[in-house]
Amino acid sequence: TGEGRPGVAATLRALNGALGRPAALWVKENGARNLRHRDFLAPRAALNAAFPGGQVPADVMAGVTSLGGPGVLAVRGCQETPAGLAVQVRRPEAFRRLLAPLPGPAPAAGLQAGCVVLHCPALRVPAAALRPRHLRTILLADHLAQLLRAQGVSVRLVPALAEEGSRQVLRQLRVDWPSGSGGSALPDTVSALKRALGRSPCATACEQGPGAAALPEDVICKVHLKSFVEQQGLVGYDPNLDVLLVTEGKLRSLAELQQAVLQCAVSNPVVLPASRFPDGSCCSIVHVVSCEEEFRQQQLDLLWRILDPGAHTALQKHLVCGPVKVTNPSSPIGADQYFQLRKRQMYEASVMKYGELAQDEAWTEVIDTLTVAAIRFEMLSTAHRSQITLDLEDSSISTKGTKSGAFVMYNCARLATLFDTYQRAVERGTYPALPPVSELNFSCLREEGEWLLLFNYLLPFPEVLQQAAELPTPTKGIRITANTESVCKFLIQLSMDFSSYYNRVHVLGEPFPHLFDQMFARLQLLGAVRDMFHSALATLHLPPLSQI
């Protein structure tokens, strides 16, 4: 058998290769019912199209059965069924390969090259004016930064926070964002942009004649965006973009972006070809904006292209978030009010569930973490282009139900409690300590929930993180779509399947030696599930809770 950590993509590639057809015929099963009989399926319709009469030749079948190679799951059996060609893998071996620590240092996930500048214009809004729609883009940019870093990408965050009020709001939500005044070189960069403005054929002075409309004092000049878009043949921009009044503030925003790009060039001098940057550039600029901010950001995008016609300005991408609709607000709700409301609901729900215990001071940290989890899942488990509706009266989003961040945190805490209980029992001499992985018997893991946890979660987890961090090149225009909701969805689904398993199975059984083999194998599996929870929550800046 091939060694190395098995993966879904590598196994599917090997299965498709074994059938000798260029098309991707195989699918991975996910549902508990189908997983009782098979792990992968080449559906009947695909086989009918690929082979005469849908009959798979015997030598091809033999090739599927003897599958192996690095990253490939070993096959136990392959059979023709009415649904298609069904494959079951060698499950005990899959448990062993996925639960054993990898020899040597773990490779950096993804090994992606280059640098990404994440720009979140909502952070220029004064703290008092921050609304839930701004929070959505801020939390998304923060999550995306963590996902990219986990793939080995260098990330620069713009703008630096200048206002203490904004820092306070972000601290509450555990958003890790740089603060400062933008650096000492900022005035020089602004001056350089002003000089470029003076030379640009797209810029014209503002007439302040007797008949002209009065302009704001800080307007420097006008720039004709529409003619620039037409002349350059640019696509994807709003057709209503026309004349932009350039102000000192707009130039300052561009100067911050310009400096972030320069810092990228300094910290990443080697340009490596990588799928994340298919054009060979090592710096990619992503504007994370709400649909309400999109027009203004397109104006800035074009102004930057006009003033600095370098390769990096041509690589600007716009990741646009759909609207955040708040139901029945008596008045527009601020970001801080929204946080306090969800916190109060979380606190009240905890008091109802646990009584006086939840009013203990040790619970303040727990309530804060649960509140942040509730808000992050509320904002991030929906595809970024879709609308989110916040029902402020409905506290169940934060406290009940399997779709909530609190439910995920609760299940993570159940794992912490399990291992804490086991550790204390070992210290008392009730159970032996967990033996090395090489001594464990994984053929004891026959409960369907155990295979579900391994096959649907531990196996694809690295690929889930990788796909969530992918920033595809726009097919046409400047907008991109990213899978920013996939980690939240993964955690919600994982929590549901883990909860169902944990409610059914008694992991720490009676301390009889003949039961230890199964208990040890289960603890090894659940230890890996716990570590996966922690890694996924880290991309959301959520610390695991040891108690709820």
Coordinates of C-alpha atoms in Angstrom, one line a residue:
T1 CA 0.0 0.0 0.0
G2 CA 1.1 3.6 -0.6
E3 CA 2.1 5.4 2.5
G4 CA 1.6 9.1 3.3
R5 CA -1.7 10.6 4.5
P6 CA -4.5 9.5 2.3
G7 CA -6.7 12.1 0.7
V8 CA -10.0 12.3 -1.2
A9 CA -8.6 13.9 -4.3
A10 CA -5.7 11.5 -4.6
T11 CA -8.0 8.5 -4.2
L12 CA -10.5 9.8 -6.8
R13 CA -7.6 10.4 -9.2
A14 CA -6.3 6.9 -8.8
L15 CA -9.9 5.4 -9.2
N16 CA -10.5 7.4 -12.4
G17 CA -7.0 6.3 -13.6
A18 CA -7.8 2.7 -13.0
L19 CA -10.9 2.9 -15.2
G20 CA -8.7 4.3 -18.0
R21 CA -11.1 7.1 -18.9
P22 CA -10.3 10.8 -19.0
A23 CA -13.7 11.8 -17.4
A24 CA -14.1 11.9 -13.6
L25 CA -16.5 9.0 -13.1
W26 CA -16.3 8.3 -9.4
V27 CA -18.0 10.0 -6.5
K28 CA -17.3 9.8 -2.8
E29 CA -20.2 8.6 -0.7
N30 CA -21.2 10.8 2.3
G31 CA -24.6 9.5 3.5
A32 CA -24.6 7.0 6.4
R33 CA -27.0 4.7 4.6
N34 CA -24.8 4.3 1.5
L35 CA -21.7 4.0 3.6
R36 CA -23.0 0.8 5.0
H37 CA -22.3 -0.8 1.6
R38 CA -19.8 1.3 -0.2
D39 CA -17.3 4.2 0.1
F40 CA -17.0 5.2 -3.6
L41 CA -19.3 4.7 -6.6
A42 CA -18.9 4.9 -10.3
P43 CA -22.6 5.5 -11.1
R44 CA -24.4 3.3 -13.6
A45 CA -25.2 6.1 -16.1
A46 CA -21.5 7.1 -16.2
L47 CA -20.5 3.4 -16.8
N48 CA -23.0 3.1 -19.6
A49 CA -21.5 6.1 -21.3
A50 CA -17.9 4.9 -20.7
F51 CA -18.1 1.2 -21.5
P52 CA -20.0 -0.8 -24.2
G53 CA -23.3 -2.0 -22.5
G54 CA -22.0 -0.5 -19.2
Q55 CA -19.9 -3.7 -18.7
V56 CA -16.5 -3.0 -16.9
P57 CA -13.9 -5.4 -18.3
A58 CA -12.4 -7.9 -15.7
D59 CA -8.9 -6.5 -16.1
V60 CA -10.2 -3.0 -15.3
M61 CA -12.0 -4.4 -12.2
A62 CA -8.7 -6.0 -11.1
G63 CA -6.9 -2.7 -11.5
V64 CA -9.4 -1.0 -9.3
T65 CA -9.1 -3.7 -6.6
S66 CA -5.2 -3.5 -6.5
L67 CA -5.2 0.3 -6.2
G68 CA -2.4 1.9 -4.2
G69 CA 0.1 4.8 -4.2
P70 CA 0.9 7.8 -2.0
G71 CA -2.2 9.4 -0.6
V72 CA -4.5 6.7 -1.9
L73 CA -6.9 4.6 0.2
A74 CA -6.4 0.8 -0.3
V75 CA -9.4 -1.0 -1.8
R76 CA -10.9 -4.0 0.0
G77 CA -13.4 -4.9 -2.7
C78 CA -15.0 -3.8 -5.9
Q79 CA -18.4 -5.1 -7.2
E80 CA -21.0 -4.4 -9.8
T81 CA -24.3 -3.3 -8.2
P82 CA -27.5 -1.9 -9.7
A83 CA -26.3 1.6 -8.7
G84 CA -23.0 1.2 -10.5
L85 CA -19.5 0.0 -9.6
A86 CA -19.1 0.1 -5.8
V87 CA -15.9 0.2 -3.9
Q88 CA -15.3 -0.4 -0.3
V89 CA -11.9 0.6 1.2
R90 CA -9.9 -1.3 3.8
R91 CA -11.3 0.5 6.8
P92 CA -8.9 -0.7 9.6
E93 CA -6.0 0.3 7.5
A94 CA -7.6 3.7 6.7
F95 CA -8.0 4.3 10.4
R96 CA -4.4 3.4 11.0
R97 CA -3.0 5.7 8.3
L98 CA -5.2 8.7 9.2
L99 CA -4.8 8.4 13.0
A100 CA -1.0 7.6 13.1
P101 CA 1.3 10.7 13.5
L102 CA 3.1 11.4 10.2
P103 CA 6.9 10.5 10.4
G104 CA 9.1 13.6 10.3
P105 CA 8.0 17.3 10.4
A106 CA 4.5 17.9 9.0
P107 CA 4.7 19.6 5.6
A108 CA 3.3 23.2 5.5
A109 CA -0.3 22.8 4.3
G110 CA -0.7 23.7 0.7
L111 CA 2.7 25.3 0.3
Q112 CA 1.3 28.3 -1.5
A113 CA 3.5 31.0 -2.7
G114 CA 3.1 34.7 -2.7
C115 CA 1.2 37.4 -0.7
V116 CA -2.4 38.5 -0.5
V117 CA -3.4 42.1 0.5
L118 CA -6.8 41.9 2.0
H119 CA -8.5 45.3 2.0
C120 CA -11.6 45.9 4.1
P121 CA -13.0 49.5 3.5
A122 CA -15.6 49.0 6.3
L123 CA -12.8 49.6 8.8
R124 CA -12.5 53.2 7.7
V125 CA -16.1 53.8 9.0
P126 CA -16.1 55.4 12.5
A127 CA -16.9 52.9 15.3
A128 CA -20.2 54.6 16.1
A129 CA -21.4 54.2 12.5
L130 CA -20.4 50.5 12.2
R131 CA -23.5 48.3 11.3
P132 CA -24.0 44.5 11.0
R133 CA -23.4 44.8 7.3
H134 CA -19.9 46.2 8.0
L135 CA -19.3 43.4 10.5
R136 CA -20.0 40.8 7.9
T137 CA -17.1 42.0 5.6
I138 CA -14.8 42.5 8.6
L139 CA -15.4 39.0 10.0
L140 CA -15.1 37.5 6.5
A141 CA -11.7 39.2 5.9
D142 CA -10.4 38.1 9.3
H143 CA -11.5 34.5 8.6
L144 CA -10.0 34.5 5.1
A145 CA -6.7 35.9 6.5
Q146 CA -6.5 32.9 8.9
L147 CA -7.3 30.4 6.1
L148 CA -4.7 31.9 3.8
R149 CA -2.0 31.9 6.5
A150 CA -2.8 28.2 7.3
Q151 CA -1.9 27.5 3.6
G152 CA 1.4 29.3 4.0
V153 CA 0.4 32.5 2.3
S154 CA 1.7 35.8 3.6
V155 CA -1.2 38.2 4.3
R156 CA -1.3 42.0 4.6
L157 CA -4.3 43.6 6.2
V158 CA -5.4 47.2 5.1
P159 CA -6.4 49.7 6.5
A160 CA -4.5 50.0 9.8
L161 CA -7.0 50.9 12.6
A162 CA -6.5 54.4 13.7
E163 CA -9.5 54.8 16.1
E164 CA -9.7 53.3 19.6
G165 CA -13.4 52.7 19.3
S166 CA -13.0 50.4 16.3
R167 CA -10.2 48.5 18.1
Q168 CA -12.6 48.0 21.0
V169 CA -15.4 46.6 18.8
L170 CA -13.0 44.3 17.0
R171 CA -11.4 43.1 20.3
Q172 CA -14.8 42.0 21.5
L173 CA -15.2 39.9 18.4
R174 CA -11.6 38.5 18.6
V175 CA -10.7 40.1 15.3
D176 CA -6.9 40.3 14.9
W177 CA -6.3 43.5 12.9
P178 CA -3.2 45.8 12.8
S179 CA -3.6 49.3 14.2
G180 CA -1.5 52.4 13.7
S181 CA -1.4 55.5 11.7
G182 CA -0.3 53.9 8.4
G183 CA 3.4 54.3 8.8
S184 CA 5.9 57.1 8.4
A185 CA 6.2 56.6 4.6
L186 CA 2.5 57.3 4.0
P187 CA 2.9 61.1 3.4
D188 CA 5.6 60.5 0.7
T189 CA 3.4 57.9 -1.0
V190 CA 0.4 60.4 -1.0
S191 CA 2.7 63.0 -2.5
A192 CA 3.9 60.6 -5.2
L193 CA 0.2 59.8 -6.1
K194 CA -0.5 63.5 -6.3
R195 CA 2.3 64.0 -8.8
A196 CA 1.0 61.0 -10.8
L197 CA -2.4 62.7 -10.7
G198 CA -0.9 65.9 -12.1
R199 CA 0.6 64.0 -15.1
S200 CA -2.5 61.9 -15.8
P201 CA -4.5 62.7 -19.0
C202 CA -7.6 61.4 -17.3
A203 CA -7.5 64.2 -14.6
T204 CA -8.8 67.7 -15.1
A205 CA -8.8 70.7 -12.7
C206 CA -12.0 71.6 -11.0
E207 CA -13.5 74.8 -12.5
Q208 CA -14.4 77.1 -9.7
G209 CA -15.9 79.8 -12.0
P210 CA -19.0 81.9 -11.3
G211 CA -21.5 79.3 -12.8
A212 CA -19.8 76.2 -11.4
A213 CA -21.4 74.3 -8.5
A214 CA -19.5 74.6 -5.2
L215 CA -17.3 71.6 -4.5
P216 CA -16.1 70.3 -1.1
E217 CA -12.9 72.0 0.0
D218 CA -10.8 68.8 0.0
V219 CA -11.4 68.0 -3.7
I220 CA -8.1 68.1 -5.6
C221 CA -9.3 67.4 -9.1
K222 CA -11.7 65.4 -11.3
V223 CA -10.8 62.1 -12.9
H224 CA -12.8 60.7 -15.9
L225 CA -13.3 57.0 -15.1
K226 CA -15.7 56.2 -17.9
S227 CA -13.4 57.1 -20.7
F228 CA -10.5 55.2 -19.0
V229 CA -12.7 52.0 -18.7
E230 CA -13.7 52.3 -22.4
Q231 CA -10.1 53.1 -23.6
Q232 CA -8.6 50.1 -21.6
G233 CA -11.5 47.7 -22.6
L234 CA -12.1 46.9 -18.9
V235 CA -15.1 44.6 -18.1
G236 CA -17.1 44.1 -15.0
Y237 CA -17.4 47.7 -13.8
D238 CA -20.6 49.5 -13.1
P239 CA -21.8 51.4 -16.2
N240 CA -22.7 54.4 -14.0
L241 CA -19.1 55.1 -13.1
D242 CA -18.3 58.5 -14.7
V243 CA -16.5 61.4 -13.1
L244 CA -14.8 61.0 -9.7
L245 CA -13.9 63.9 -7.4
V246 CA -10.5 63.0 -6.0
T247 CA -9.9 64.0 -2.4
E248 CA -7.0 63.7 0.0
G249 CA -8.8 60.9 1.8
K250 CA -9.1 58.8 -1.4
L251 CA -5.4 59.2 -2.1
R252 CA -4.5 58.3 1.5
S253 CA -6.6 55.0 1.1
L254 CA -4.6 54.2 -2.1
A255 CA -1.3 55.1 -0.4
E256 CA -2.1 52.5 2.3
L257 CA -2.7 49.9 -0.3
Q258 CA 0.4 50.9 -2.3
Q259 CA 2.5 50.4 0.8
A260 CA 1.0 47.0 1.6
V261 CA 2.0 45.9 -1.9
L262 CA 5.5 47.2 -1.5
Q263 CA 5.8 45.4 1.9
C264 CA 4.7 42.2 0.1
A265 CA 7.4 42.6 -2.5
V266 CA 10.0 43.0 0.2
S267 CA 8.9 40.0 2.3
N268 CA 8.2 37.8 -0.8
P269 CA 11.0 38.5 -3.3
V270 CA 10.7 35.1 -5.0
V271 CA 7.8 34.8 -7.4
L272 CA 6.7 31.2 -7.5
P273 CA 4.1 29.9 -9.9
A274 CA 1.2 28.7 -7.9
S275 CA -2.5 28.0 -8.6
R276 CA -3.5 30.8 -6.3
F277 CA -1.7 33.3 -8.5
P278 CA -2.0 31.9 -12.0
D279 CA -0.7 35.0 -13.7
G280 CA 2.7 34.5 -12.0
S281 CA 2.5 37.6 -9.8
C282 CA 3.3 37.1 -6.2
C283 CA 0.9 39.7 -4.9
S284 CA -2.9 39.5 -5.2
I285 CA -5.2 42.4 -4.0
V286 CA -8.7 41.4 -2.7
H287 CA -11.2 44.1 -1.7
V288 CA -13.7 42.6 0.7
V289 CA -16.8 44.8 0.4
S290 CA -20.5 44.9 1.1
C291 CA -22.8 45.3 -1.9
E292 CA -23.4 48.9 -0.6
E293 CA -19.7 49.7 -0.7
E294 CA -19.0 48.1 -4.1
F295 CA -19.5 51.1 -6.3
R296 CA -17.2 53.3 -4.2
Q297 CA -14.5 50.6 -4.2
Q298 CA -14.8 50.3 -8.0
Q299 CA -14.1 54.1 -8.2
L300 CA -10.9 53.6 -6.1
D301 CA -9.9 50.6 -8.0
L302 CA -9.9 52.6 -11.3
L303 CA -8.2 55.6 -9.7
W304 CA -5.4 53.3 -8.6
R305 CA -5.1 51.8 -12.1
I306 CA -4.9 55.3 -13.6
L307 CA -2.3 56.5 -11.1
D308 CA -0.2 53.4 -11.0
P309 CA -0.5 51.3 -14.2
G310 CA 1.6 48.5 -12.6
A311 CA 0.9 44.7 -12.8
H312 CA -0.5 44.6 -9.2
T313 CA -3.2 47.2 -9.8
A314 CA -4.4 45.0 -12.7
L315 CA -4.8 42.1 -10.3
Q316 CA -7.4 43.7 -8.1
K317 CA -10.3 41.4 -7.2
H318 CA -13.6 42.3 -5.5
L319 CA -15.1 39.8 -3.1
V320 CA -18.6 41.2 -2.6
C321 CA -20.9 40.3 0.3
G322 CA -24.7 40.3 0.0
P323 CA -26.9 42.5 2.1
V324 CA -27.5 42.0 5.9
K325 CA -31.2 42.6 6.6
V326 CA -32.2 43.2 10.1
T327 CA -35.8 42.3 10.9
N328 CA -38.0 44.7 12.9
P329 CA -35.3 47.2 14.1
S330 CA -36.9 50.1 16.0
S331 CA -33.8 52.1 14.7
P332 CA -30.7 51.2 12.8
I333 CA -28.7 48.8 15.1
G334 CA -25.0 49.4 15.6
A335 CA -22.3 46.7 15.6
D336 CA -21.7 47.2 19.3
Q337 CA -25.5 47.0 20.1
Y338 CA -25.8 43.8 18.1
F339 CA -22.9 42.3 20.1
Q340 CA -24.4 43.3 23.4
L341 CA -27.8 42.0 22.4
R342 CA -26.5 38.6 21.4
K343 CA -24.4 38.5 24.6
R344 CA -27.4 39.2 26.8
Q345 CA -29.4 36.5 25.0
M346 CA -26.5 34.0 25.5
Y347 CA -26.2 34.9 29.2
E348 CA -30.0 34.5 29.8
A349 CA -30.0 31.2 28.0
S350 CA -27.1 29.9 30.1
V351 CA -28.8 31.0 33.3
M352 CA -32.0 29.1 32.2
K353 CA -30.0 26.0 31.4
Y354 CA -27.4 25.9 34.2
G355 CA -29.0 28.1 36.9
E356 CA -26.8 30.2 39.2
L357 CA -23.7 28.5 37.8
A358 CA -23.9 30.7 34.8
Q359 CA -23.7 33.8 36.9
D360 CA -20.4 32.8 38.3
E361 CA -17.4 35.0 37.3
A362 CA -15.6 32.1 35.6
W363 CA -18.5 32.1 33.1
T364 CA -17.9 35.6 31.8
E365 CA -15.1 34.3 29.5
V366 CA -17.3 31.4 28.4
I367 CA -20.3 33.6 27.6
D368 CA -18.0 36.0 25.7
T369 CA -16.6 33.1 23.6
L370 CA -20.1 31.7 22.9
T371 CA -21.3 35.1 21.9
V372 CA -18.5 35.5 19.4
A373 CA -19.1 32.0 18.1
A374 CA -22.8 32.8 17.6
I375 CA -22.1 36.0 15.7
R376 CA -19.3 34.5 13.6
F377 CA -21.5 31.5 12.6
E378 CA -24.5 33.8 12.0
M379 CA -22.4 35.9 9.6
L380 CA -20.1 33.3 8.0
S381 CA -22.1 30.1 7.5
T382 CA -24.0 31.6 4.5
A383 CA -22.3 32.0 1.1
H384 CA -20.8 35.5 0.9
R385 CA -22.9 36.6 -2.0
S386 CA -26.3 35.7 -0.4
Q387 CA -28.4 37.9 1.8
I388 CA -28.3 37.3 5.6
T389 CA -31.4 38.0 7.7
L390 CA -30.8 38.8 11.3
D391 CA -33.7 38.2 13.6
L392 CA -32.8 40.2 16.7
E393 CA -35.7 38.9 18.7
D394 CA -34.9 35.3 17.9
S395 CA -32.3 34.2 20.5
S396 CA -32.3 30.6 19.3
I397 CA -29.7 31.4 16.6
S398 CA -27.2 32.0 19.4
T399 CA -28.3 29.4 22.0
K400 CA -30.3 26.5 20.5
G401 CA -30.4 24.5 17.4
T402 CA -27.7 22.5 15.5
K403 CA -26.9 25.4 13.1
S404 CA -25.5 27.7 15.8
G405 CA -22.0 28.5 16.8
A406 CA -22.9 27.6 20.4
F407 CA -23.8 24.1 19.4
V408 CA -20.3 23.7 17.8
M409 CA -18.6 25.0 20.9
Y410 CA -20.7 22.8 23.1
N411 CA -19.6 19.7 21.2
C412 CA -16.0 20.8 21.3
A413 CA -16.3 21.2 25.1
R414 CA -17.8 17.7 25.4
L415 CA -14.6 16.3 23.9
A416 CA -12.5 18.3 26.4
T417 CA -14.6 16.9 29.2
L418 CA -14.2 13.3 27.9
F419 CA -10.4 13.5 27.8
D420 CA -10.3 15.3 31.2
T421 CA -12.4 12.5 32.7
Y422 CA -10.2 9.8 31.1
Q423 CA -7.0 11.5 32.3
R424 CA -8.3 11.7 35.9
A425 CA -9.3 8.0 35.7
V426 CA -5.8 7.1 34.5
E427 CA -4.3 9.0 37.4
R428 CA -6.6 7.1 39.8
G429 CA -5.5 3.8 38.2
T430 CA -9.0 3.0 36.9
Y431 CA -7.7 2.8 33.2
P432 CA -4.3 2.2 31.7
A433 CA -2.7 5.2 29.8
L434 CA -3.3 5.2 26.0
P435 CA -0.8 2.9 24.3
P436 CA 1.2 4.0 21.2
V437 CA -0.8 4.1 17.9
S438 CA 1.2 1.2 16.5
E439 CA -0.2 -1.1 19.3
L440 CA -3.9 -0.1 18.7
N441 CA -6.4 -2.5 17.1
F442 CA -8.5 -0.4 14.7
S443 CA -10.6 -3.4 13.5
C444 CA -12.5 -2.8 16.8
L445 CA -14.0 0.4 15.3
R446 CA -17.2 -1.1 13.7
E447 CA -19.8 1.5 14.8
E448 CA -21.0 3.3 11.7
G449 CA -20.6 6.7 13.4
E450 CA -16.8 6.0 13.7
W451 CA -16.4 5.5 10.0
L452 CA -18.5 8.6 9.3
L453 CA -16.2 10.7 11.5
L454 CA -13.1 9.4 9.8
F455 CA -14.3 9.3 6.2
N456 CA -16.4 12.4 6.0
Y457 CA -14.3 14.7 8.3
L458 CA -10.8 13.6 9.2
L459 CA -10.1 12.4 5.6
P460 CA -11.2 15.5 3.7
F461 CA -10.3 18.1 6.3
P462 CA -7.0 19.4 4.8
E463 CA -8.8 19.7 1.4
V464 CA -11.7 21.6 3.0
L465 CA -9.2 24.2 4.5
Q466 CA -7.4 24.4 1.1
Q467 CA -10.6 25.0 -0.9
A468 CA -11.8 27.6 1.6
A469 CA -8.6 29.6 1.0
E470 CA -8.8 29.5 -2.8
L471 CA -9.1 32.9 -4.5
P472 CA -10.0 32.0 -8.1
T473 CA -9.2 34.4 -10.9
P474 CA -12.4 36.1 -12.1
T475 CA -13.7 34.4 -15.3
K476 CA -14.9 37.7 -16.6
G477 CA -14.7 41.1 -14.8
I478 CA -13.4 41.8 -11.3
R479 CA -15.7 39.9 -8.9
I480 CA -14.6 36.7 -7.4
T481 CA -16.5 34.0 -5.4
A482 CA -14.8 32.2 -2.5
N483 CA -15.9 29.3 -0.4
T484 CA -15.8 31.3 2.8
E485 CA -18.8 29.5 4.3
S486 CA -17.3 26.0 4.0
V487 CA -15.5 25.8 7.4
C488 CA -18.6 26.9 9.3
K489 CA -20.7 24.4 7.4
F490 CA -18.1 21.7 8.0
L491 CA -18.1 22.4 11.7
I492 CA -21.9 22.4 12.0
Q493 CA -22.1 19.1 10.1
L494 CA -19.3 17.6 12.1
S495 CA -20.9 18.6 15.4
M496 CA -24.2 17.0 14.4
D497 CA -22.5 13.7 13.4
F498 CA -20.3 13.7 16.5
S499 CA -23.2 14.5 18.8
S500 CA -25.3 11.7 17.3
Y501 CA -22.4 9.2 17.8
Y502 CA -21.5 10.5 21.3
N503 CA -25.1 10.2 22.5
R504 CA -25.2 6.6 21.2
V505 CA -21.8 5.2 22.3
H506 CA -20.4 4.9 25.8
V507 CA -16.7 5.7 25.1
L508 CA -15.4 5.2 28.7
G509 CA -16.9 1.8 29.5
E510 CA -16.4 -0.5 32.5
P511 CA -12.7 -1.0 33.4
F512 CA -12.5 -4.6 32.1
P513 CA -9.3 -5.5 30.2
H514 CA -11.2 -7.2 27.4
L515 CA -12.9 -3.8 26.6
F516 CA -9.8 -1.7 26.6
D517 CA -8.9 -2.4 22.9
Q518 CA -12.1 -0.8 21.7
M519 CA -11.9 2.1 24.2
F520 CA -8.3 2.9 23.2
A521 CA -9.2 2.9 19.4
R522 CA -12.1 5.2 20.1
L523 CA -10.0 7.6 22.2
Q524 CA -7.4 7.8 19.4
L525 CA -10.2 8.6 16.9
L526 CA -11.8 11.2 19.1
G527 CA -8.5 12.8 20.0
A528 CA -8.0 13.4 16.2
V529 CA -11.5 14.8 16.0
R530 CA -10.8 17.1 18.9
D531 CA -7.6 18.4 17.2
M532 CA -9.6 18.9 14.0
F533 CA -12.2 21.0 15.9
H534 CA -9.4 23.1 17.4
S535 CA -7.7 23.7 14.0
A536 CA -11.0 24.7 12.3
L537 CA -12.0 27.0 15.2
A538 CA -8.6 28.7 15.1
T539 CA -9.4 30.0 11.6
L540 CA -12.4 31.7 13.2
H541 CA -10.3 33.0 16.1
L542 CA -12.3 30.9 18.5
P543 CA -10.5 29.2 21.4
P544 CA -11.8 25.8 22.4
L545 CA -13.8 25.7 25.6
S546 CA -12.9 23.2 28.3
Q547 CA -16.4 23.5 29.9
I548 CA -19.9 24.6 29.1

